Every structure is written in C-alpha cells, then in structure tokens.
Short mmCIF file of C-alpha atoms in Angstrom, two decimals:
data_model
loop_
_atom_site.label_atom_id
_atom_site.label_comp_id
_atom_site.label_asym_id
_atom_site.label_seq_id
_atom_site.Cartn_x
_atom_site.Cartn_y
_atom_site.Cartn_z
CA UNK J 489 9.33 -18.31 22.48
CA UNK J 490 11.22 -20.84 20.16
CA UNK J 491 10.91 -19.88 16.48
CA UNK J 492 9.48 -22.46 14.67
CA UNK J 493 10.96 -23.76 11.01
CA UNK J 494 7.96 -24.99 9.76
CA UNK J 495 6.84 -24.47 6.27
CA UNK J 496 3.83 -22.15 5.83
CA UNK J 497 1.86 -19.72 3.31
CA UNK J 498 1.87 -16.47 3.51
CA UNK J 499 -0.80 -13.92 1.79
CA UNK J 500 0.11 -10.29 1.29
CA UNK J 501 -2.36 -6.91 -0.12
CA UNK J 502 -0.61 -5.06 -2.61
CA UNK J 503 -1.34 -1.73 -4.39
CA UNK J 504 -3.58 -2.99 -7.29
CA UNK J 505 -2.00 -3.30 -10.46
CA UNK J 506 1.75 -4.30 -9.09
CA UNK J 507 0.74 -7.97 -8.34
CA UNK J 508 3.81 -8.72 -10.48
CA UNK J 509 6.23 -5.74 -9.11
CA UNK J 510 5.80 -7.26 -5.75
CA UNK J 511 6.32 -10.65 -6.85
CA UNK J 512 9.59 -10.46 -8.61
CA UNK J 513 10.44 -8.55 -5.06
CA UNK J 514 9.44 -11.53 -3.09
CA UNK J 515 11.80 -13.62 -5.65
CA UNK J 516 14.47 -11.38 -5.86
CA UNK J 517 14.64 -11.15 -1.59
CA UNK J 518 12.86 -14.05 0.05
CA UNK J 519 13.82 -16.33 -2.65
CA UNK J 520 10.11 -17.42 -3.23
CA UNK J 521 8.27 -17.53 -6.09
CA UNK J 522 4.86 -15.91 -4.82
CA UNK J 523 1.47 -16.71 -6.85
CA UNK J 524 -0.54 -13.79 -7.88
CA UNK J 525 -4.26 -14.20 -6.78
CA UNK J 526 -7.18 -14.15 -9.19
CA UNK J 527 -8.34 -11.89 -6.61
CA UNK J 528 -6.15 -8.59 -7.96
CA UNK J 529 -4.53 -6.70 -5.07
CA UNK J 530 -3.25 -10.01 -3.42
CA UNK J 531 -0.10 -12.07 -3.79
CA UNK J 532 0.46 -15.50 -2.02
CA UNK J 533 3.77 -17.33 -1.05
CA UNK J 534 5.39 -20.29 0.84
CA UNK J 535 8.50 -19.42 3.30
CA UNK J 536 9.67 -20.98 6.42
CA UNK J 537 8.63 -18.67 9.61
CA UNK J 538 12.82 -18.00 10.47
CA UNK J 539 12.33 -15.96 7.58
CA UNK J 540 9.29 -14.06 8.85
CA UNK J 541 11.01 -11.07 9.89
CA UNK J 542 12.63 -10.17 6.36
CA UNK J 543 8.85 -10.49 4.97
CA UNK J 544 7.62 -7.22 7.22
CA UNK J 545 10.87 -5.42 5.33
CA UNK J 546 9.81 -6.06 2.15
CA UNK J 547 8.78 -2.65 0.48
CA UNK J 548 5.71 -3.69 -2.11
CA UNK J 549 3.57 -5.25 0.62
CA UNK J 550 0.54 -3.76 2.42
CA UNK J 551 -1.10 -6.09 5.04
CA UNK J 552 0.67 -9.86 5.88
CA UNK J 553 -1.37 -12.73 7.05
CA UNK J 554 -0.64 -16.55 7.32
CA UNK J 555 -3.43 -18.63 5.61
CA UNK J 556 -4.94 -21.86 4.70
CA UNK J 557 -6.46 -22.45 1.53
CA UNK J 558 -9.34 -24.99 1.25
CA UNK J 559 -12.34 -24.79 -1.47
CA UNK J 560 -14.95 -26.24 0.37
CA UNK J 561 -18.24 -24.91 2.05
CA UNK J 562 -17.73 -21.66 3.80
CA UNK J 563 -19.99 -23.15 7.07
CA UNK J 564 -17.76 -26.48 7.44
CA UNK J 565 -14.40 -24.71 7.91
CA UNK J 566 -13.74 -23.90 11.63
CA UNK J 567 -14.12 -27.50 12.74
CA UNK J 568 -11.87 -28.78 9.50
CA UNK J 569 -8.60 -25.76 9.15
CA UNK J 570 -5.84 -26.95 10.43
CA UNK J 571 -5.54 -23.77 12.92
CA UNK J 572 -2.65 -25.06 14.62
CA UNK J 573 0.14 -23.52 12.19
CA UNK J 574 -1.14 -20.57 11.89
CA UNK J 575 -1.77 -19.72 15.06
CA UNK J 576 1.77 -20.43 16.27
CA UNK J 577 3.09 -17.99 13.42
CA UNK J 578 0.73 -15.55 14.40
CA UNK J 579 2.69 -16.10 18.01
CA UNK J 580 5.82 -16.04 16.37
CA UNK J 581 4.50 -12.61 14.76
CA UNK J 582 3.42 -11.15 17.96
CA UNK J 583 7.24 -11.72 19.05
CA UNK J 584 8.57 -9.87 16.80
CA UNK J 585 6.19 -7.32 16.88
CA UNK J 586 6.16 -6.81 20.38
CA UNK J 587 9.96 -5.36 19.96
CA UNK J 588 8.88 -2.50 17.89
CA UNK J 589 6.74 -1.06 20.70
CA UNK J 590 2.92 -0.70 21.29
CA UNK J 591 1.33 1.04 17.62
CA UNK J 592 -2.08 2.52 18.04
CA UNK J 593 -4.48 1.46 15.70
CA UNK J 594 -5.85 4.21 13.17
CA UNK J 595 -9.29 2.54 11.11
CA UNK J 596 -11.19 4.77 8.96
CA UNK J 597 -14.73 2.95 8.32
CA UNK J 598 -15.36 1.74 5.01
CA UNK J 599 -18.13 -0.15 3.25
CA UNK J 600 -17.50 -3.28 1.20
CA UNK J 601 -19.78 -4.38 -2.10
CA UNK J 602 -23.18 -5.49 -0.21
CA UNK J 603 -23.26 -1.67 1.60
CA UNK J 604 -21.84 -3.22 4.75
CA UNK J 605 -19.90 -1.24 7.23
CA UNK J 606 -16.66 -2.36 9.28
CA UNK J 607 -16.88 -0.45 12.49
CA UNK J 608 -13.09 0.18 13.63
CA UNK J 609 -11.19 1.26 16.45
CA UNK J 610 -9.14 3.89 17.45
CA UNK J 611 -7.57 2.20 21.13
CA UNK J 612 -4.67 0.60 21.17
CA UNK J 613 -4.53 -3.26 20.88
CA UNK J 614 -4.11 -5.08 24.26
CA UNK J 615 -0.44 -5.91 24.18
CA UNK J 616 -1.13 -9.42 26.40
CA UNK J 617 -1.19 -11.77 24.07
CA UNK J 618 0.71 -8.68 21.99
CA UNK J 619 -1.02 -6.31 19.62
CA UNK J 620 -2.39 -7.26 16.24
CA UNK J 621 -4.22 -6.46 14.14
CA UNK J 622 -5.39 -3.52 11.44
CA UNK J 623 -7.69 -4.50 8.78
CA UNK J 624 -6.29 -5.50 5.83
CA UNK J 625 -6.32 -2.46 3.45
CA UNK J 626 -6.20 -4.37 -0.30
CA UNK J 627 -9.26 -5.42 1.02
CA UNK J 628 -10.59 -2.49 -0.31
CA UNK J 629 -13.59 -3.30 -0.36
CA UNK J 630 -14.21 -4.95 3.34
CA UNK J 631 -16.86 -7.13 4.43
CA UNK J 632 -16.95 -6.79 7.50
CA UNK J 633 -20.41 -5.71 9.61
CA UNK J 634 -20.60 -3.96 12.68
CA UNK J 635 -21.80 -6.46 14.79
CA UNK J 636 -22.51 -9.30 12.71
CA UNK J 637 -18.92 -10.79 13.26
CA UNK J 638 -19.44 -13.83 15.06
CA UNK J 639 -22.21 -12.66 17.58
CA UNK J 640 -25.07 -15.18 18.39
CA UNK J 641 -28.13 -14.23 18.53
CA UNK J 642 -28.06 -14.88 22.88
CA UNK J 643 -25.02 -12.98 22.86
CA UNK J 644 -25.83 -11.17 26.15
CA UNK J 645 -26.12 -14.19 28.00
CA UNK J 646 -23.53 -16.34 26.33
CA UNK J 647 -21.29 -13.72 27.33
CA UNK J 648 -22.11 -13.14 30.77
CA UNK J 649 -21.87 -16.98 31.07
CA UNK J 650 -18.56 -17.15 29.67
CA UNK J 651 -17.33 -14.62 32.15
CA UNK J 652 -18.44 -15.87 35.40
CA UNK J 653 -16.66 -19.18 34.22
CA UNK J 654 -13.90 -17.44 33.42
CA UNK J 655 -13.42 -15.30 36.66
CA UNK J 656 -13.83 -18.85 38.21
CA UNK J 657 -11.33 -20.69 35.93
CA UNK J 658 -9.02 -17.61 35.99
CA UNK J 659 -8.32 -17.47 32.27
CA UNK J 660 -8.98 -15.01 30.36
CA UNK J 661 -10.15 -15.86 26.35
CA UNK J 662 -8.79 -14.56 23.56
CA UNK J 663 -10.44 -12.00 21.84
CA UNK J 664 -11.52 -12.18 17.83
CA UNK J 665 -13.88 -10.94 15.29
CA UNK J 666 -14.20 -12.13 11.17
CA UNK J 667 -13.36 -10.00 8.46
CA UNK J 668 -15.11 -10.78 5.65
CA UNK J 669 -13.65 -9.90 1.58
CA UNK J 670 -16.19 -11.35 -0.91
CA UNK J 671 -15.90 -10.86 -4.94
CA UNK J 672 -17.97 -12.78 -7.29
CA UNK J 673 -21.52 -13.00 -8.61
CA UNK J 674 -23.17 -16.35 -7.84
CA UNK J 675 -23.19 -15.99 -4.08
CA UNK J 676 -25.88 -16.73 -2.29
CA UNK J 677 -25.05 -15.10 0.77
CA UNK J 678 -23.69 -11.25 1.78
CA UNK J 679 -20.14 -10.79 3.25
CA UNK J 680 -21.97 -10.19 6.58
CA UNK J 681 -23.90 -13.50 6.41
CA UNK J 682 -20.48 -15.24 5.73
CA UNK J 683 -19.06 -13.45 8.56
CA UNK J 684 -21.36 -13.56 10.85
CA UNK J 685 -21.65 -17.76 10.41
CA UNK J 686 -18.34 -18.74 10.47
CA UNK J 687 -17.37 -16.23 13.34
CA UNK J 688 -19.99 -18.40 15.04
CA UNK J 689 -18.56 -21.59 14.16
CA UNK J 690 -15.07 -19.91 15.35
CA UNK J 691 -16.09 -19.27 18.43
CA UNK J 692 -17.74 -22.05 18.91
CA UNK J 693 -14.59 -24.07 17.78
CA UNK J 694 -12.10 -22.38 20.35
CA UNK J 695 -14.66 -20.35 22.82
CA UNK J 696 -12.72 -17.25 22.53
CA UNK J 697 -14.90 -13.96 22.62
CA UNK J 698 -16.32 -11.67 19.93
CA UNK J 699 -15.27 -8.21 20.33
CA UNK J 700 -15.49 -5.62 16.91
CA UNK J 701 -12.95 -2.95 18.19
CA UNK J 702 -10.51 -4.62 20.85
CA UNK J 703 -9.77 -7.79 19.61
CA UNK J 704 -6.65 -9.96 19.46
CA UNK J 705 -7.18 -11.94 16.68
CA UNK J 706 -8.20 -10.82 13.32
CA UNK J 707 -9.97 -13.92 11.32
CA UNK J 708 -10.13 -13.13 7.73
CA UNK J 709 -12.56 -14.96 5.55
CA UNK J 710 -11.35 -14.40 1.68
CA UNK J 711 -14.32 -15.48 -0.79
CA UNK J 712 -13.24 -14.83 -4.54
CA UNK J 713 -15.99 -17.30 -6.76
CA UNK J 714 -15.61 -20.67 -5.53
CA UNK J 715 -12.03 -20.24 -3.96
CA UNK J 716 -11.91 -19.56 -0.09
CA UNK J 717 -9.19 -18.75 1.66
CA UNK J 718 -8.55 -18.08 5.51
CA UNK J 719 -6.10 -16.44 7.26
CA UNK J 720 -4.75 -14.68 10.27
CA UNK J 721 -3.83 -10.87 10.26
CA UNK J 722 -0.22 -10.72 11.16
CA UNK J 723 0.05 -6.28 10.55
CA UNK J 724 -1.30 -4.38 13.02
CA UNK J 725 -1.27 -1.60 10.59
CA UNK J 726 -0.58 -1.10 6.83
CA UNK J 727 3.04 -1.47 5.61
CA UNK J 728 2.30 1.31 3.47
CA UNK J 729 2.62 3.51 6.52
CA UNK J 730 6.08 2.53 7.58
CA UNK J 731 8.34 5.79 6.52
CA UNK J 732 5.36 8.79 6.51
CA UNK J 733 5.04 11.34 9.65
CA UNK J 734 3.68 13.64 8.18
CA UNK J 735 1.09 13.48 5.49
CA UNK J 736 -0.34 15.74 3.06
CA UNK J 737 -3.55 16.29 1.41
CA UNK J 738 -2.29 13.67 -1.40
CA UNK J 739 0.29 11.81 -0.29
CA UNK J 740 1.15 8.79 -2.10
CA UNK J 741 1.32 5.22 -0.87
CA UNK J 742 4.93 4.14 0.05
CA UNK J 743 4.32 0.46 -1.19
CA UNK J 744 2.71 2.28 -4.60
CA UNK J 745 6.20 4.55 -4.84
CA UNK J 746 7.64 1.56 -4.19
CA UNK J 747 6.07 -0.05 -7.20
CA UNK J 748 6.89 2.80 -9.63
CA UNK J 749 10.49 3.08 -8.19
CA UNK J 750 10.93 -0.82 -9.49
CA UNK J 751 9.62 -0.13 -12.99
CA UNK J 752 12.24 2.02 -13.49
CA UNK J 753 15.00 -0.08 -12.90
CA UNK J 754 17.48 2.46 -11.50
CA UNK J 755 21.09 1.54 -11.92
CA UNK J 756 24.05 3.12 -10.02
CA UNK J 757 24.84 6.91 -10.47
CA UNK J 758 21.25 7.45 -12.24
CA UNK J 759 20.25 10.98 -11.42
CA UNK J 760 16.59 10.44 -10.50
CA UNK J 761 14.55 13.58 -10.16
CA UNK J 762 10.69 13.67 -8.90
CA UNK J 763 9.85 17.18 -9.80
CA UNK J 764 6.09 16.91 -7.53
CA UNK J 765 7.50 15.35 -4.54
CA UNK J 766 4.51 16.73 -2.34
CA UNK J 767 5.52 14.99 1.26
CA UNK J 768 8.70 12.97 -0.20
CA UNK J 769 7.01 9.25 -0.70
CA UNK J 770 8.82 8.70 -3.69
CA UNK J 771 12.57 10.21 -3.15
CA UNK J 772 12.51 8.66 0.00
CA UNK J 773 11.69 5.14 -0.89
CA UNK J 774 14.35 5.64 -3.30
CA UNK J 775 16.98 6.58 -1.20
CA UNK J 776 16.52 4.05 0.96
CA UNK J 777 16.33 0.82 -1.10
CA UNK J 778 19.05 2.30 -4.09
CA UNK J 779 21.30 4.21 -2.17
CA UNK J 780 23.87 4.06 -5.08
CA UNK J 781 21.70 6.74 -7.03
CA UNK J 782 21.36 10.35 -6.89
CA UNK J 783 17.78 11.24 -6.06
CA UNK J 784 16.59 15.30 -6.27
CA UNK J 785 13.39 16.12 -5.14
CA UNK J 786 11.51 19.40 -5.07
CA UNK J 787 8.09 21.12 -5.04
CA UNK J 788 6.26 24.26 -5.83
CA UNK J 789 4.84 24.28 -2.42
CA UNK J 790 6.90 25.29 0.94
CA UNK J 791 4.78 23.79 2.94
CA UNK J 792 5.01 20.43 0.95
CA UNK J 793 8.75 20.88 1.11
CA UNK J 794 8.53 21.21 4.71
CA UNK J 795 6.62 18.07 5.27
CA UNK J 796 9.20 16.19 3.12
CA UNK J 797 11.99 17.69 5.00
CA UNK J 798 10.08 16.71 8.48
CA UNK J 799 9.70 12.83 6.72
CA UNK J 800 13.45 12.59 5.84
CA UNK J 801 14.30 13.66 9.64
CA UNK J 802 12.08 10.84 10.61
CA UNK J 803 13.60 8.18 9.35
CA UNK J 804 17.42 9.81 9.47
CA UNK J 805 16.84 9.76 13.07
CA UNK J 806 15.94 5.76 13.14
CA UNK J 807 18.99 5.13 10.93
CA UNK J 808 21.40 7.63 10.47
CA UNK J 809 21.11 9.29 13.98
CA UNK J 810 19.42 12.58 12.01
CA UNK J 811 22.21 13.14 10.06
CA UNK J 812 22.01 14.42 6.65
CA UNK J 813 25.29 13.19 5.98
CA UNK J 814 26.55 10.84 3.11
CA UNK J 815 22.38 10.92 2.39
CA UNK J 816 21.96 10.87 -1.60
CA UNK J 817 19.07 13.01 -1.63
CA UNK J 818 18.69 16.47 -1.86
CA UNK J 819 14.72 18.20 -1.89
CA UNK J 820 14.51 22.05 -2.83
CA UNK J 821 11.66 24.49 -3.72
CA UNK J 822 11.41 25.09 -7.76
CA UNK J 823 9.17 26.05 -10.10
CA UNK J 824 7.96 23.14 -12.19
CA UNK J 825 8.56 24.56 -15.24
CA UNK J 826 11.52 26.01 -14.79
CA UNK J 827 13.82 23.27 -13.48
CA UNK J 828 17.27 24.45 -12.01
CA UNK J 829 19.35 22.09 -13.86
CA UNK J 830 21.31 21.43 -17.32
CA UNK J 831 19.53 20.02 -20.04
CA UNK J 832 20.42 16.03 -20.56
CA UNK J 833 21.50 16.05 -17.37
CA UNK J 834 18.57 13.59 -15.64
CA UNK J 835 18.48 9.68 -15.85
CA UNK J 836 14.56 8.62 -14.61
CA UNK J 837 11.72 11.72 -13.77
CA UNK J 838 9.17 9.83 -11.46
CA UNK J 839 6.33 11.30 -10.23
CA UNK J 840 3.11 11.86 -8.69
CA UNK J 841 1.30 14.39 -11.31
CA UNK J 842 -2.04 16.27 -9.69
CA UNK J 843 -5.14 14.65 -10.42
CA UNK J 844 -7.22 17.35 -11.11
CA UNK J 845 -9.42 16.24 -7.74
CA UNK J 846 -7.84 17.34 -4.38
CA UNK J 847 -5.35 19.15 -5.90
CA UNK J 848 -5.22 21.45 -8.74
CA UNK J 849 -8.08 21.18 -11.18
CA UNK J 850 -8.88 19.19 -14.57
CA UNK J 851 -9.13 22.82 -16.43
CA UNK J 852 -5.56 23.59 -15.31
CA UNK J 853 -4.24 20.42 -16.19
CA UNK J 854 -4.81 20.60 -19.61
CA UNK J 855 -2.11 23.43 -19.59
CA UNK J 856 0.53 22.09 -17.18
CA UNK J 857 0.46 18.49 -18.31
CA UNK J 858 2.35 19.65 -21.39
CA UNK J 859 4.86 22.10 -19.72
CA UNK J 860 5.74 19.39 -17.45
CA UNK J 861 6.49 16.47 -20.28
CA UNK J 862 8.45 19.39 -22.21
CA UNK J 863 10.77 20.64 -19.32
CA UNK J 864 10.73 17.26 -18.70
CA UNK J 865 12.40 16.18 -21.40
CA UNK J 866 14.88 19.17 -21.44
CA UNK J 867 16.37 17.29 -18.44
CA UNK J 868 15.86 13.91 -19.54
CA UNK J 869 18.88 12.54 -21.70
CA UNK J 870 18.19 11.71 -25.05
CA UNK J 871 17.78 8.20 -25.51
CA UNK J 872 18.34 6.75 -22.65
CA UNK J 873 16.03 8.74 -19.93
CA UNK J 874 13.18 7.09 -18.51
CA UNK J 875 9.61 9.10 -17.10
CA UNK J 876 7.38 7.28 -15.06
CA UNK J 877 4.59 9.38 -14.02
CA UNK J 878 0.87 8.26 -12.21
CA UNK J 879 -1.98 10.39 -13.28
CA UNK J 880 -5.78 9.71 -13.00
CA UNK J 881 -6.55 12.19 -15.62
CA UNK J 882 -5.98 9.81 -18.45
CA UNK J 883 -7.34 11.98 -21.18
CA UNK J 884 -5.54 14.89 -20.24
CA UNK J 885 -2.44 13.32 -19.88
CA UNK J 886 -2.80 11.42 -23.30
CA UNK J 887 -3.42 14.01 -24.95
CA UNK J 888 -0.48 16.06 -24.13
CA UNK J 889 1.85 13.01 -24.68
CA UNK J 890 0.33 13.38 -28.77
CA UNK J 891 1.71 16.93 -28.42
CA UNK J 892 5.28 15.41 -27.33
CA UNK J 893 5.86 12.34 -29.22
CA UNK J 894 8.46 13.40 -30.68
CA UNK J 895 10.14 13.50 -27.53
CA UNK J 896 8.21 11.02 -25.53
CA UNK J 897 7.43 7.45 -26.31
CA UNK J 898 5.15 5.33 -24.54
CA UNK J 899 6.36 1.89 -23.53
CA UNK J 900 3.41 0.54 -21.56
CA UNK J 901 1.08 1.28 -18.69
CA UNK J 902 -0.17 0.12 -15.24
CA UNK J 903 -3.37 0.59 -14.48
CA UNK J 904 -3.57 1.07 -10.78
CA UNK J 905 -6.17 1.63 -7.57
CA UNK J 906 -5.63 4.82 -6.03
CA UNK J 907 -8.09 5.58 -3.22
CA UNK J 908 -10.68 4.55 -4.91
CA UNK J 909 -9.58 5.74 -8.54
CA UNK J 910 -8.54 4.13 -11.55
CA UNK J 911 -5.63 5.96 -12.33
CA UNK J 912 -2.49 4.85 -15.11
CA UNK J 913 1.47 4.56 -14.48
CA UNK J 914 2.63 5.37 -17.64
CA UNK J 915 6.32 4.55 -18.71
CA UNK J 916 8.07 7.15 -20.88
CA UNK J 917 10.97 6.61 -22.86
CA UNK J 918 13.12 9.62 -23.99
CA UNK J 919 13.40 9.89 -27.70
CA UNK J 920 17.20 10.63 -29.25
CA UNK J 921 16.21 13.96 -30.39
CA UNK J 922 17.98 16.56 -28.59
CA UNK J 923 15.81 19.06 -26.95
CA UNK J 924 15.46 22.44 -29.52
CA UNK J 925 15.45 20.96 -32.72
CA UNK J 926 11.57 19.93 -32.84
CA UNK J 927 8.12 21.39 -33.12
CA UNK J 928 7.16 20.43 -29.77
CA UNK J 929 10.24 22.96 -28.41
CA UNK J 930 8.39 25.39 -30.07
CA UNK J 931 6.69 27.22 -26.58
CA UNK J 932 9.43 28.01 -24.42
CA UNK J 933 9.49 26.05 -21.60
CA UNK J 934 10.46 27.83 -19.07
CA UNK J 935 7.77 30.75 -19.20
CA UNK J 936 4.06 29.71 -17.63
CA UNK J 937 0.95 30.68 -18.63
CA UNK J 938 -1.42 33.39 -16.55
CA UNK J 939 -3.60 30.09 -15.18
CA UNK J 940 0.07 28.20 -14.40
CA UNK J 941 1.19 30.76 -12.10
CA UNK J 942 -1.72 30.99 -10.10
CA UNK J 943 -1.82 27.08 -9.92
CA UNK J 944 1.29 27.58 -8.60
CA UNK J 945 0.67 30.48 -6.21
CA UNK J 946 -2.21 28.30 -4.78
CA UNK J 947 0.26 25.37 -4.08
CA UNK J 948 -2.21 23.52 -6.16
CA UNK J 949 0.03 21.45 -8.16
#
C-alpha cells in the first residue's frame, strides 16, 4: 500500500497526571507541539502519516487513534465526519502493524461512570483486513455496553439479511463496534445510549457489521461536556505493555516509568539506582532510552529479581541478540536498608515504594518509609542528587519526609492514576548536608526494626 503524506490528528491515552511529560516528548521527537485535552489522561497532535511509525516508538503513550474533532450533535455525525482520512491511516496502521506479527488480544472487563460494562475478548483479531484493535486503556473509565454498540433493535434479521447478500455479492463487511468515553454532568443521555445511536448511524452509514468481541474496527466516541471527538483505534493493545514478559503482583506501567524517568532529567554518567525494582519497569525503560547512564537495580525479593532478570532477557534478545554485554544495567538482591554502596556515590533514586495495598501493609510503612528516605540519602550526593519516588500512601510518606527535611527537600508533586488510585510522584532534592552530621542520622540506618525484617522475609516490600 502507498503511504500517504497527508496531514492528520492524532489522539494518544497517557498515564494521568503526565499530560505534559508526554507532550514535551512528542516535541522533543516528532517535532509537534501536541495539545493536552481538558479531558486529563489524553494528549492530541497533528503529524503527517510518513511519520506514523516513530509515533508507536514513542515511550509516554498508551493507546493511538486518528480522530476528527467536530462539536456538534452526537446523532448527526456518521453522515457528516469526514471518514475518508482516517480510515486510510487506519490502513496505513494496519501495514505497519501487520509486520510485527499477529498479537492476541488480552481485555479485562471494566465498567465506565453510568455502571456499564464493556464485554471484551480474548481471540485474536482477524488479521484480513489486519488486526486492530484493544480498547483504549486512559479510557479508564469505558463506556462501552455489552451489546448496545450499534445493534438495532431487528438485529437478527438485519443480519441474516446482510449475509445472504453478502454470500451472493461475495464480499465480506467489515466488522465494528463503538466505544463510548463520556465525562461531564449535563448529559442527557448514558455512554450506552450514545453508543448504541451512533453505532447505528455507523452502520447504517457504511453497512459494515456489529460484532462486540471480533471486530476490525474500533469506533471511539469521546464525549467530554460539549466537546466530541471521534476516532479510530490504531493499538491493538496498550503501549504500556511493550517491554514486560513477565509481570508481578505490582508491576508498574512502562509509559508511567517512563514518565518518572523524564522528571528526572538524567544526564550522562548519572548513577541512577531504583532500590524496589520489583519486575524491572523502571531500570529498564531507563536503559533503553538513556543508555549513557549507569542504572543499578535491585530488590528484597528473589523472585522479583528473577522476573526482572527474565524481562531484561526479553528485550536483550530483540536487540542485543541476549547479550548482556556493553548493557548499562546491573539488578542484584539487597536489603533495602542496607544498600551495598558508598555513601554520595548515587546521582537520581527512582522508585516504585509499596503501597501498603497488594504489597506490604500501611502499619509497616510507617516504619520503612523513613529507613528508605535515610539510606536513601546516604547514597544520594549532597546537593545535587535527585529522588523521585510514587507512593499512594500520601500521609505516610509525608510524614516521614518531616522526619528528613533536613536531608530531603520537596520540589513538587504529580498527582497520578494508578489502577484506580490516586497516588503522588514526589520529587526530592538532596540537601548539602553530608550524611552523619544531623538529627535525622541519628537511627542507624543500616539496622531494621523486628516488623522490617519480617516485611522483608515476606517479600512484602
């Protein structure tokens, strides 16, 4: 197929919270300046499609799709989009999926804001016309239906009509269904309603068929207030999902590591340590995007340093041919608070601290939040060393920060979406006070407490 250099407007889910993290990425490697959608969790921007390829290897970005924006009633736009564009990217997409092989699609059900449920699929997308397309994730909350995506009321016979004259005509229809994402108050319809209508008027529009679990085309119907906008699913699975084999009970987002990777602005030969690398999310987006640092990961757990180990093979074997060679990365098993390295000796700690929900337990977090931020900032030069750490257990966190600030300072936060919790990326800045010569040193930091050790005996950190 002949690419097309055409003009058009693409809309991408990101991890809530880094609307503008994924935005100065689009800038910094598309060239584009991307809008950042009222909507939060979504960021919009204009590229030609030869450039459509370098978009799905961008590293903050969830779910693509190719839209057109119109604010007008819901009900009129099938017969007025101009489908044309986006229908040949969505071609153009299929192309360049198709070379990456056949992905199986993996949908966990949800339920958006009106107590609708999406029913998903677990078969593989029909590969003719090519596979597309997994739900949009940043739609977090989905309103999508189980049937109500376009069916008629006479669906039975609509459909047995349509494929006697297709079996006599000898082509066969593409296959669709609606998505629907509503946010706002002065609606007068539910997501389903939406989707159900204009799935109607879609299929009316092109006569392709409804099907919930095995379609080709994904329709999604974006209703934020009085702003709609419609577009075509161009992932056939998450982004997010692009580097992890093998997952853990927690493992973090790779667009959200991503994120947090960017905030610290890592320069070349920065020693960057994440001391809870659980399955490796963070080191390895790391090594991969600033392979002029030094990144050391490790974990309490063996079996979480396994699964990091099994995550680096992955991807060594994709680009390095499964050597460990040359690779700036190094993951160990340690004891948290008892790093094995020189004090002063770390540029940026980034990590993943336990929630107090999966893993580990509020109670226990109120004593190893602040042995982390004090070994912590043993390692951390004075001065200069940056923390960022993600924690849903705000209070806790906070609290042990008060305990620290003479070694910690808090430059800002992101507040952030994390399976459903509101959790905070805090960025640290190492004071200049060398590690010994404050109160806070006063509890050694390299001897736990009775409760630590059994955290870390249950792997529960």
């Amino acid at each position: 197929m002949q690419e097309l250099d055409q003009t058009v407007t693409i809309g991408a889910t990101v991890p809530t919270g880094f609307e503008h993290t994924a935005a100065e990425e689009v800038l910094e490697k598309l060239e584009a300046t991307a809008r950042v959608s009222k909507n939060r969790g979504r960021i919009y921007f204009d590229i030609t499609t030869d450039k459509l390829l370098k978009v799905h290897q961008l590293k903050s970005l969830d779910n693509l799709f190719v839209v057109e924006e119109m604010q007008i009633d819901w009900q009129e736009l099938a017969n007025k989009l101009p489908w044309t564009n986006a229908l040949e990217v969505w071609k153009l997409n299929n192309s360049i999926k198709k070379k990456k092989g056949r992905r199986k699609r993996t949908n966990p059900t949800k339920s958006d804001q009106c107590g609708n449920v999406d029913a998903k699929s677990t078969d593989t997308v029909p590969s003719d016309p090519e596979e597309l397309c997994e739900d949009l994730e940043a739609l977090e909350v989905k309103g999508n239906q189980r049937d109500v995506s376009s069916q008629p009321e006479n669906y039975s016979e609509t459909e047995k009509h349509s494929e006697i004259q297709d079996q006599e005509s000898g082509v066969t229809p593409l296959k669709f269904r609606v998505t629907c994402n509503r946010a706002g108050d002065k609606h007068c319809f539910a997501s389903n309603d939406a989707a159900r209508d204009f799935g109607g008027a879609v299929q009316e529009f092109f006569q392709w068929k409804a099907d919930m679990t095995k379609f080709d085309v994904e329709v999604l119907l974006n209703i934020h207030n009085n702003e709609v906008v419609v577009g075509i699913a161009l992932t056939v699975e998450s982004l997010h999902r692009r580097n992890i084999t093998h997952f853990g009970p927690t493992t973090l987002r790779s667009t959200l590591a991503y994120g947090m990777l960017r905030l610290c602005k890592p320069q070349v030969s920065d020693v960057i340590v994440d001391p809870m690398c659980g399955t490796g999310a963070i080191p390895l987006e790391g090594v991969m995007e600033w392979q002029n640092s030094f990144f050391l990961a490790g974990d309490n757990n063996g079996t979480a340093v396994s699964r990091s180990r099994s995550n680096i093979k992955h991807i060594l074997k994709r680009t390095h041919g499964g050597s460990f060679s040359g690779l700036p990365l190094d993951i160990v098993q340690w004891d948290l608070c008892n790093l094995p390295m020189r004090s002063s000796s770390v540029d940026i700690i980034i990590t993943d601290m336990p929630f107090g929900k999966r893993m580990g337990s509020k109670k226990k977090n109120w004593e190893l939040y602040p042995l982390c931020l004090r070994e912590m900032a043993r390692v951390c030069k004075p001065g200069t060393g940056k923390a960022v750490l993600l924690t849903q257990d705000k209070k806790c966190f906070l609290k042990a920060l008060s305990q620290m600030e003479g070694l910690w300072w808090k430059l800002h936060t992101v507040w952030v979406n994390v399976g459903g919790l509101h959790a905070g990326v805090f960025v640290l800045k190492r004071t200049a006070v060398v590690f010994g010569t404050t109160p806070e040193d006063v509890m050694e930091p390299h001897t736990a407490t009775g409760s630590q050790k059994e955290s870390m005996k249950d792997g529960s950190l």
